[in-house]
Coordinates of C-alpha atoms in Angstrom, one line a residue:
Chain A
M1 CA 35.2 9.2 -58.2
I2 CA 33.7 6.6 -56.0
S3 CA 33.2 8.0 -52.6
P4 CA 34.0 5.6 -49.7
S5 CA 30.7 3.9 -48.6
S6 CA 28.6 6.6 -46.9
S7 CA 28.5 6.6 -43.1
P8 CA 27.5 3.0 -42.1
D9 CA 24.1 2.3 -40.9
S10 CA 23.9 2.9 -37.2
T11 CA 22.4 -0.5 -36.6
V12 CA 25.7 -2.2 -37.5
K13 CA 25.5 -5.9 -38.5
D14 CA 28.2 -6.9 -36.1
P15 CA 27.1 -10.0 -34.5
G16 CA 29.8 -9.5 -31.9
H17 CA 28.4 -6.2 -30.3
P18 CA 25.9 -6.7 -27.4
L19 CA 22.2 -5.8 -27.9
V20 CA 22.0 -3.7 -24.6
E21 CA 25.1 -2.2 -23.2
L22 CA 25.5 -0.1 -20.1
S23 CA 28.9 1.4 -19.3
H24 CA 29.8 3.5 -16.3
V25 CA 26.2 4.4 -15.6
E26 CA 25.6 6.6 -12.6
K27 CA 22.5 8.0 -11.2
H28 CA 21.3 9.9 -8.1
F29 CA 17.9 10.6 -6.7
G30 CA 18.7 13.8 -4.9
S31 CA 21.4 12.9 -2.4
L32 CA 20.8 9.2 -2.9
H33 CA 23.3 7.5 -5.1
V34 CA 21.1 4.8 -6.7
L35 CA 23.3 3.6 -9.5
K36 CA 27.1 3.2 -9.0
D37 CA 29.3 2.6 -12.1
I38 CA 27.0 0.1 -13.7
N39 CA 28.6 -1.9 -16.4
L40 CA 26.6 -4.5 -18.1
S41 CA 26.0 -6.1 -21.5
V42 CA 23.4 -8.3 -22.7
N43 CA 23.8 -10.2 -26.0
K44 CA 21.1 -11.1 -28.5
G45 CA 19.0 -14.1 -27.3
E46 CA 20.3 -13.8 -23.8
V47 CA 18.1 -14.0 -20.8
L48 CA 19.5 -11.8 -17.9
V49 CA 17.9 -12.0 -14.5
V50 CA 18.6 -9.2 -12.1
V51 CA 18.2 -10.0 -8.4
G52 CA 18.9 -8.3 -5.2
P53 CA 17.4 -6.8 -2.0
S54 CA 14.8 -4.0 -2.4
G55 CA 16.3 -0.6 -2.8
S56 CA 19.3 -2.1 -4.4
G57 CA 18.6 -0.1 -7.6
K58 CA 17.7 -3.0 -9.9
S59 CA 14.3 -1.6 -10.9
T60 CA 15.9 1.9 -11.6
M61 CA 18.6 0.2 -13.7
C62 CA 15.9 -1.6 -15.7
R63 CA 14.1 1.6 -16.3
T64 CA 17.1 3.5 -17.5
V65 CA 17.3 1.0 -20.4
N66 CA 14.5 2.7 -22.1
R67 CA 15.1 6.1 -20.5
L68 CA 12.1 6.1 -18.4
E69 CA 14.8 7.2 -15.9
G70 CA 17.5 9.5 -17.2
I71 CA 21.1 8.9 -16.1
D72 CA 23.6 11.4 -14.7
S73 CA 26.6 10.0 -16.6
G74 CA 27.7 7.0 -18.5
V75 CA 26.5 5.5 -21.7
I76 CA 23.6 3.2 -22.6
R77 CA 23.5 1.5 -26.0
I78 CA 20.8 -0.4 -27.6
D79 CA 21.8 -2.4 -30.7
G80 CA 25.0 -0.2 -30.8
K81 CA 23.0 3.0 -30.8
E82 CA 23.4 5.5 -28.0
L83 CA 20.1 6.4 -26.2
P84 CA 19.0 9.8 -27.7
Q85 CA 17.5 12.7 -25.8
E86 CA 13.8 12.8 -25.2
G87 CA 11.9 13.4 -28.6
K88 CA 11.0 11.5 -31.8
E89 CA 14.2 9.5 -31.9
L90 CA 13.8 8.3 -28.4
A91 CA 10.2 7.3 -29.1
M92 CA 11.4 5.2 -32.0
L93 CA 13.9 3.6 -29.9
R94 CA 11.5 2.8 -27.1
A95 CA 9.3 1.1 -29.7
E96 CA 12.0 -1.4 -30.1
V97 CA 12.2 -2.1 -26.4
G98 CA 9.3 -3.8 -24.8
M99 CA 8.6 -3.1 -21.2
V100 CA 6.4 -4.9 -18.7
F101 CA 5.7 -3.2 -15.4
Q102 CA 4.9 -4.4 -11.9
S103 CA 1.5 -2.8 -11.9
F104 CA 0.5 -3.9 -15.5
N105 CA -0.4 -0.4 -16.5
L106 CA -2.9 -1.5 -19.1
F107 CA -4.7 1.5 -20.6
A108 CA -7.8 1.8 -18.5
N109 CA -9.9 3.6 -21.2
K110 CA -9.2 0.9 -23.9
T111 CA -10.4 -2.6 -24.4
I112 CA -7.9 -5.4 -24.2
L113 CA -7.7 -5.6 -28.0
E114 CA -7.2 -1.8 -28.3
N115 CA -4.5 -2.0 -25.6
V116 CA -2.6 -4.3 -28.0
T117 CA -3.4 -2.5 -31.3
L118 CA -2.8 1.1 -30.2
A119 CA 1.0 1.2 -30.6
P120 CA 1.2 -0.9 -33.8
M121 CA -1.4 1.5 -35.3
R122 CA -0.1 4.8 -34.0
V123 CA 3.7 4.1 -34.0
R124 CA 4.1 1.5 -36.7
H125 CA 1.2 2.9 -38.9
M126 CA -0.2 -0.5 -39.3
S127 CA -3.8 -0.8 -40.7
K128 CA -6.5 -1.5 -38.2
A129 CA -7.2 -4.9 -39.7
D130 CA -3.5 -5.9 -39.7
A131 CA -3.0 -4.7 -36.2
E132 CA -6.1 -6.5 -34.9
D133 CA -4.9 -9.7 -36.6
L134 CA -1.5 -9.2 -35.0
A135 CA -3.0 -8.4 -31.6
M136 CA -5.2 -11.5 -31.7
D137 CA -2.1 -13.7 -32.5
M138 CA -0.3 -12.1 -29.5
L139 CA -3.2 -12.5 -27.2
S140 CA -3.7 -16.2 -28.1
R141 CA 0.0 -16.7 -27.6
V142 CA -0.4 -15.6 -23.9
G143 CA -3.7 -17.4 -23.7
V144 CA -6.2 -14.4 -23.2
D145 CA -7.7 -14.1 -26.7
S146 CA -11.0 -15.0 -25.3
Q147 CA -11.0 -11.7 -23.3
A148 CA -10.2 -9.4 -26.3
S149 CA -13.3 -7.2 -26.0
K150 CA -13.3 -6.7 -22.2
M151 CA -11.9 -3.8 -20.3
P152 CA -8.7 -4.3 -18.2
S153 CA -10.5 -3.9 -15.0
Q154 CA -12.6 -7.0 -15.7
L155 CA -9.6 -9.2 -15.9
S156 CA -7.6 -10.9 -13.1
G157 CA -4.0 -9.7 -12.3
G158 CA -2.5 -12.5 -14.0
Q159 CA -4.6 -12.1 -17.2
Q160 CA -3.8 -8.3 -17.2
Q161 CA -0.1 -8.9 -16.9
R162 CA -0.3 -11.5 -19.8
V163 CA -2.0 -8.8 -21.9
A164 CA 0.7 -6.4 -20.9
I165 CA 3.3 -8.9 -22.3
A166 CA 1.2 -9.3 -25.5
R167 CA 1.0 -5.5 -25.9
A168 CA 4.8 -5.3 -25.7
L169 CA 5.3 -8.2 -28.0
A170 CA 3.1 -6.7 -30.7
M171 CA 5.7 -4.1 -31.3
K172 CA 8.2 -7.0 -32.2
P173 CA 10.8 -5.6 -29.8
K174 CA 14.5 -6.4 -29.9
V175 CA 14.6 -6.8 -26.2
M176 CA 12.1 -7.2 -23.4
L177 CA 12.3 -5.5 -20.0
F178 CA 10.5 -7.0 -17.1
D179 CA 10.3 -4.9 -14.0
E180 CA 9.2 -7.2 -11.1
P181 CA 6.4 -8.6 -13.4
T182 CA 4.9 -10.8 -10.7
S183 CA 5.4 -8.8 -7.5
A184 CA 1.9 -7.4 -7.6
L185 CA 0.1 -10.7 -8.4
D186 CA -1.8 -13.0 -6.1
P187 CA 0.3 -16.2 -5.5
E188 CA -1.8 -18.4 -7.5
M189 CA -1.4 -16.2 -10.6
V190 CA 2.3 -15.9 -10.5
N191 CA 2.9 -19.0 -12.4
E192 CA 0.7 -18.3 -15.4
V193 CA 2.8 -15.2 -16.1
L194 CA 6.2 -17.0 -15.4
D195 CA 5.1 -19.7 -17.8
V196 CA 4.7 -17.1 -20.5
M197 CA 8.2 -15.7 -19.7
V198 CA 9.8 -19.0 -19.8
G199 CA 8.1 -19.6 -23.2
L200 CA 9.6 -16.4 -24.5
A201 CA 13.0 -17.2 -23.2
K202 CA 12.9 -20.5 -24.9
E203 CA 12.0 -18.9 -28.2
G204 CA 15.2 -16.9 -28.1
M205 CA 13.9 -13.5 -26.9
T206 CA 16.4 -11.2 -25.4
M207 CA 15.2 -10.4 -21.9
I208 CA 16.2 -8.4 -18.9
C209 CA 14.1 -9.5 -15.9
V210 CA 14.1 -8.0 -12.6
T211 CA 12.4 -10.5 -10.2
H212 CA 12.2 -12.2 -6.8
E213 CA 11.2 -15.4 -8.3
M214 CA 14.3 -17.6 -7.8
G215 CA 12.7 -20.6 -9.4
F216 CA 12.3 -18.6 -12.7
A217 CA 15.7 -17.3 -12.4
R218 CA 17.2 -20.8 -12.0
K219 CA 15.0 -22.3 -14.8
A220 CA 15.2 -19.5 -17.5
A221 CA 18.3 -17.3 -16.9
D222 CA 21.3 -17.5 -19.0
R223 CA 23.0 -15.2 -16.5
I224 CA 22.2 -13.7 -13.1
V225 CA 23.3 -10.4 -11.9
F226 CA 23.2 -9.6 -8.3
M227 CA 22.8 -6.1 -7.2
A228 CA 23.1 -4.4 -3.8
D229 CA 23.4 -0.7 -2.8
G230 CA 23.3 0.4 -6.5
R231 CA 26.3 -1.7 -7.5
I232 CA 26.5 -5.0 -9.4
L233 CA 28.2 -7.3 -7.0
E234 CA 28.0 -10.6 -8.9
S235 CA 27.4 -11.8 -12.5
G236 CA 27.4 -15.5 -13.5
T237 CA 25.4 -18.5 -14.5
P238 CA 22.5 -19.6 -12.3
E239 CA 24.7 -22.5 -11.0
E240 CA 27.5 -20.2 -10.2
F241 CA 25.3 -17.7 -8.4
F242 CA 23.0 -20.0 -6.5
D243 CA 25.5 -22.6 -5.6
H244 CA 28.8 -20.7 -5.4
A245 CA 28.0 -17.1 -4.4
Q246 CA 31.2 -15.1 -4.0
T247 CA 30.2 -12.1 -1.9
K248 CA 28.9 -12.1 1.6
R249 CA 26.0 -9.8 0.5
A250 CA 24.9 -12.3 -2.1
K251 CA 25.3 -15.3 0.4
D252 CA 23.2 -13.4 3.0
F253 CA 20.6 -12.6 0.4
L254 CA 20.4 -16.2 -0.8
S255 CA 20.2 -17.6 2.7
K256 CA 17.2 -15.4 3.5
I257 CA 15.4 -16.1 0.2
L258 CA 16.1 -19.8 -0.2
T259 CA 15.2 -20.9 3.4
R260 CA 11.6 -19.8 2.8
Chain B
M1 CA -50.5 36.7 -10.2
H2 CA -51.8 39.6 -12.2
T3 CA -48.4 41.3 -12.0
L4 CA -46.6 38.2 -13.2
V5 CA -48.8 37.8 -16.4
E6 CA -48.3 41.5 -17.0
L7 CA -44.5 41.3 -16.6
F8 CA -44.2 38.3 -18.9
S9 CA -46.4 39.7 -21.6
Q10 CA -44.6 43.1 -21.4
Y11 CA -41.0 41.9 -21.5
D12 CA -39.2 39.1 -23.4
I13 CA -38.0 37.3 -20.2
V14 CA -37.6 33.8 -21.9
G15 CA -35.7 35.6 -24.7
A16 CA -33.3 37.1 -22.2
F17 CA -32.6 33.7 -20.7
L18 CA -32.0 32.3 -24.2
V19 CA -29.4 35.1 -24.8
N20 CA -27.6 33.9 -21.6
I21 CA -27.9 30.3 -22.7
E22 CA -26.4 31.2 -26.0
I23 CA -23.5 33.1 -24.5
T24 CA -22.9 30.1 -22.2
A25 CA -23.0 27.6 -25.0
W26 CA -20.4 29.5 -27.2
S27 CA -18.2 30.2 -24.1
T28 CA -18.4 26.5 -23.1
L29 CA -17.1 25.5 -26.5
F30 CA -14.3 28.0 -26.8
S31 CA -13.2 27.7 -23.2
L32 CA -13.1 23.9 -23.5
I33 CA -10.8 24.2 -26.6
L34 CA -8.6 26.8 -25.0
G35 CA -8.6 24.9 -21.6
V36 CA -7.5 21.6 -23.3
V37 CA -4.7 23.4 -25.1
L38 CA -3.7 25.1 -21.9
V39 CA -3.7 21.9 -19.9
M40 CA -1.6 20.1 -22.5
M41 CA 0.9 23.0 -22.3
R42 CA 0.9 22.7 -18.6
I43 CA 1.9 19.0 -18.7
S44 CA 4.2 19.2 -21.7
P45 CA 7.8 18.3 -21.5
V46 CA 8.7 21.9 -22.8
S47 CA 9.4 24.1 -19.9
S48 CA 8.6 27.4 -21.6
M49 CA 5.1 26.0 -22.7
R50 CA 4.4 25.1 -19.0
M51 CA 5.5 28.6 -17.9
V52 CA 3.3 30.4 -20.4
A53 CA 0.2 28.2 -19.5
G54 CA 0.9 28.5 -15.8
A55 CA 1.1 32.4 -16.1
Y56 CA -2.1 32.4 -18.1
V57 CA -4.0 30.4 -15.6
E58 CA -2.8 32.3 -12.6
L59 CA -3.5 35.6 -14.3
F60 CA -7.2 34.9 -15.6
K61 CA -8.1 32.8 -12.4
N62 CA -7.2 35.6 -10.1
M63 CA -8.7 38.5 -12.1
P64 CA -12.2 39.6 -11.5
L65 CA -14.4 38.8 -14.4
T66 CA -16.1 42.3 -14.5
I67 CA -12.6 43.8 -15.1
I68 CA -12.1 41.4 -18.1
M69 CA -15.5 42.3 -19.4
V70 CA -15.1 46.1 -19.1
F71 CA -11.5 45.6 -20.8
M72 CA -13.1 43.8 -23.7
V73 CA -15.3 46.9 -24.4
L74 CA -13.1 49.7 -23.4
G75 CA -9.8 48.2 -24.2
A76 CA -10.1 45.5 -26.8
Y77 CA -12.8 47.1 -28.8
A78 CA -12.6 50.9 -28.2
Q79 CA -8.8 51.3 -28.0
L80 CA -7.5 48.1 -29.9
K81 CA -10.3 48.2 -32.4
L82 CA -11.1 44.6 -32.0
S83 CA -14.5 44.3 -33.7
F84 CA -16.5 41.2 -34.6
S85 CA -19.4 42.9 -36.5
S86 CA -20.6 46.3 -37.5
S87 CA -23.8 45.6 -35.6
F88 CA -23.4 46.8 -32.1
A89 CA -25.4 44.1 -30.6
T90 CA -23.7 41.3 -32.4
N91 CA -20.3 43.0 -31.6
F92 CA -20.8 43.2 -27.9
F93 CA -22.2 39.6 -27.9
W94 CA -19.0 38.2 -29.3
L95 CA -16.9 40.6 -27.1
A96 CA -18.7 39.1 -24.1
V97 CA -18.3 35.6 -25.4
T98 CA -14.5 36.2 -25.9
G99 CA -14.1 37.6 -22.3
L100 CA -16.0 34.8 -20.7
S101 CA -14.1 32.1 -22.7
L102 CA -10.7 33.6 -21.9
Y103 CA -11.7 33.7 -18.2
T104 CA -13.3 30.3 -18.0
A105 CA -10.5 28.5 -19.9
A106 CA -8.3 29.1 -16.8
F107 CA -10.9 27.1 -14.7
V108 CA -11.3 24.5 -17.4
C109 CA -7.6 24.1 -17.3
E110 CA -7.5 23.6 -13.6
S111 CA -10.5 21.2 -13.6
L112 CA -8.8 19.1 -16.3
R113 CA -5.5 19.1 -14.3
S114 CA -7.2 17.8 -11.2
G115 CA -8.5 15.1 -13.6
I116 CA -5.1 14.4 -14.8
N117 CA -3.9 13.8 -11.3
T118 CA -6.3 11.0 -11.1
V119 CA -4.6 9.1 -13.9
P120 CA -1.8 7.0 -12.6
L121 CA 1.8 7.8 -13.7
G122 CA 2.1 4.3 -15.0
Q123 CA -0.4 5.0 -17.8
A124 CA 1.9 7.7 -19.2
E125 CA 4.9 5.5 -18.7
A126 CA 3.3 2.6 -20.5
S127 CA 2.5 4.7 -23.5
R128 CA 5.9 6.3 -23.6
A129 CA 7.5 2.9 -23.2
L130 CA 5.6 1.7 -26.3
G131 CA 7.1 4.6 -28.4
L132 CA 4.1 6.9 -28.4
S133 CA 4.9 10.6 -28.7
F134 CA 3.8 13.1 -26.0
L135 CA 0.9 14.2 -28.2
Q136 CA -0.2 10.7 -29.0
S137 CA -0.1 9.5 -25.4
T138 CA -1.8 12.7 -24.2
T139 CA -4.7 12.5 -26.7
S140 CA -5.4 8.8 -26.7
I141 CA -4.6 7.8 -23.1
I142 CA -4.2 10.7 -20.6
L143 CA -6.8 13.2 -21.7
P144 CA -9.6 10.8 -22.2
Q145 CA -9.2 9.4 -18.7
A146 CA -8.7 12.9 -17.3
F147 CA -11.9 14.1 -18.8
R148 CA -13.8 11.2 -17.2
G149 CA -12.1 12.0 -13.9
S150 CA -12.9 15.7 -14.1
V151 CA -16.6 15.6 -14.9
A152 CA -17.5 17.1 -11.5
P153 CA -15.2 20.0 -11.5
L154 CA -16.0 20.7 -15.1
G155 CA -19.8 20.7 -14.2
N156 CA -19.0 23.2 -11.5
T157 CA -17.2 25.3 -13.9
L158 CA -20.2 25.2 -16.4
I159 CA -22.5 26.2 -13.6
A160 CA -20.3 29.1 -12.6
L161 CA -20.1 30.0 -16.3
L162 CA -23.9 30.1 -16.8
K163 CA -24.2 32.4 -13.7
N164 CA -21.2 34.6 -14.8
S165 CA -22.9 35.0 -18.2
T166 CA -24.9 37.7 -16.5
V167 CA -21.7 39.8 -16.3
A168 CA -22.1 40.2 -20.0
A169 CA -24.1 43.2 -19.0
A170 CA -20.8 44.8 -18.2
A171 CA -19.7 44.2 -21.9
S172 CA -22.9 46.1 -22.9
V173 CA -25.0 43.1 -24.0
A174 CA -28.4 44.7 -23.4
T175 CA -30.6 41.7 -24.0
E176 CA -29.4 39.4 -21.4
T177 CA -31.1 38.7 -18.1
S178 CA -29.4 41.0 -15.6
S179 CA -29.8 44.0 -18.0
L180 CA -33.4 43.1 -18.5
M181 CA -33.9 42.8 -14.8
S182 CA -32.5 46.3 -14.1
E183 CA -34.8 47.6 -16.8
M184 CA -37.8 45.9 -15.3
I185 CA -37.1 47.1 -11.9
E186 CA -36.7 50.6 -13.1
F187 CA -40.3 50.7 -14.5
H188 CA -41.9 48.4 -12.1
A189 CA -40.4 49.3 -8.7
D190 CA -43.7 48.2 -7.1
A191 CA -43.0 44.6 -8.2
I192 CA -39.4 44.4 -7.2
I193 CA -39.8 41.1 -5.3
A194 CA -41.7 39.4 -8.1
I195 CA -39.0 40.5 -10.6
F196 CA -36.2 39.3 -8.4
L197 CA -37.8 36.0 -7.9
I198 CA -38.5 35.4 -11.6
F199 CA -34.8 35.7 -12.4
A200 CA -33.5 33.9 -9.2
I201 CA -35.8 31.0 -9.8
G202 CA -35.1 31.0 -13.6
Y203 CA -31.4 30.3 -12.9
V204 CA -32.2 27.7 -10.3
I205 CA -34.3 25.9 -12.7
L206 CA -31.6 26.1 -15.4
I207 CA -28.7 25.0 -13.0
I208 CA -30.3 22.2 -10.9
P209 CA -30.5 19.8 -13.9
I210 CA -26.8 20.5 -14.7
G211 CA -25.9 19.6 -11.2
I212 CA -27.9 16.3 -11.5
L213 CA -26.5 15.5 -14.8
T214 CA -22.9 16.0 -13.6
T215 CA -23.3 13.8 -10.6
Y216 CA -24.9 11.0 -12.9
L217 CA -22.2 11.4 -15.5
S218 CA -19.3 11.5 -13.1
N219 CA -20.4 8.1 -11.8
A220 CA -21.4 6.6 -15.2
L221 CA -18.1 7.6 -16.9
A222 CA -15.8 7.0 -13.9
V223 CA -12.7 4.9 -15.1
R224 CA -12.7 1.5 -13.5
R225 CA -9.2 0.6 -12.4

């Protein structure tokens, strides 16, 4: 007897389903309701930029996608797979989701090269030689390969952030999360990081970027999501959002940001 | 001067200090191992582990060392028949090392925890975000930085351990310094000041370099951020 094909692989090869999907996500910090009924889906290859005033919950939302923040209710799926509880399975899933932080968070006790090779070796069990080849590729891609043997503290903020991007890329993630990647940078270093991000977007990387860089949003985003007070108020193409914002909150926000 | 020469020729003072150094060395090793295990339990995601380690630290940190040492001999050895060797001297030596290690581990754990507090949360978040497990991120990212941030408190713990090694007398280790000092005073009551100074200065000579070394290391190893 031929049994019906055993339970389908959880990474279903359905091109229609979104890569990242949040539905009815709710989160509180104590009595503060930070995420209110968040529904969002990001397709493969899509570049989503999340904007909004500070305290709107956009960073928190970004951090829930790889469960650095837990949620109170709702469902988050990555490539059709629901986020598991803390443990090995979650670690494997996080390995597929690259994350770049506002404060770089390079490992202070490791060289630049070791920062990039660590996870491929420990999580993907790559040999040291292969991991170093891969790391040098990634570092040259972001233009800091000449700094490979230095410690993070010897690099400028912009260089550190580019290393952080290389570190995440070395895991060959399905999606990259950027949590205000340029907010801690000196103004003259913002563009070197944004250039790398624009390059990634052009290569078809799926990206969720929380940022205040409206120029980047206009240039690289496929879709812009506007958040305020823990809610998604608008979602649309850059043209729709910047030129024809619907809500008063979004218009207020844009008037404050764009007159500068 | 004459009395000093006589005392040194009559008693193995250097040998007694060596016993204390030996007790300290073994206890340093074991308390470091146990302290690292405890601190990993204290920061682990499993709440029962955190509770057990927390209870251990509170218990041993707040218990007088003499009581632990007496318990090692009268409780662990005499009642519970815990024995390391058929030779009395060897047996009491290791009982003392065990007691000191159990006690000092609580302080090692606290020192390391203060070191962990110097490691920014982002370091752990970045390693989790890359898919590293708790154990991997603790051993390759958090603890190496925590060690370098806790050199000073660990040095103080080591200094306290060396001085505490004299409490081994309470565990019947007869060859160590404080036992020898009592013995010498018993037979040379006229030289009590000289005897006292020999041991006091002996410890000061041993401990000052440790202090200098920790200060140096804590600057040299400091994590640059």
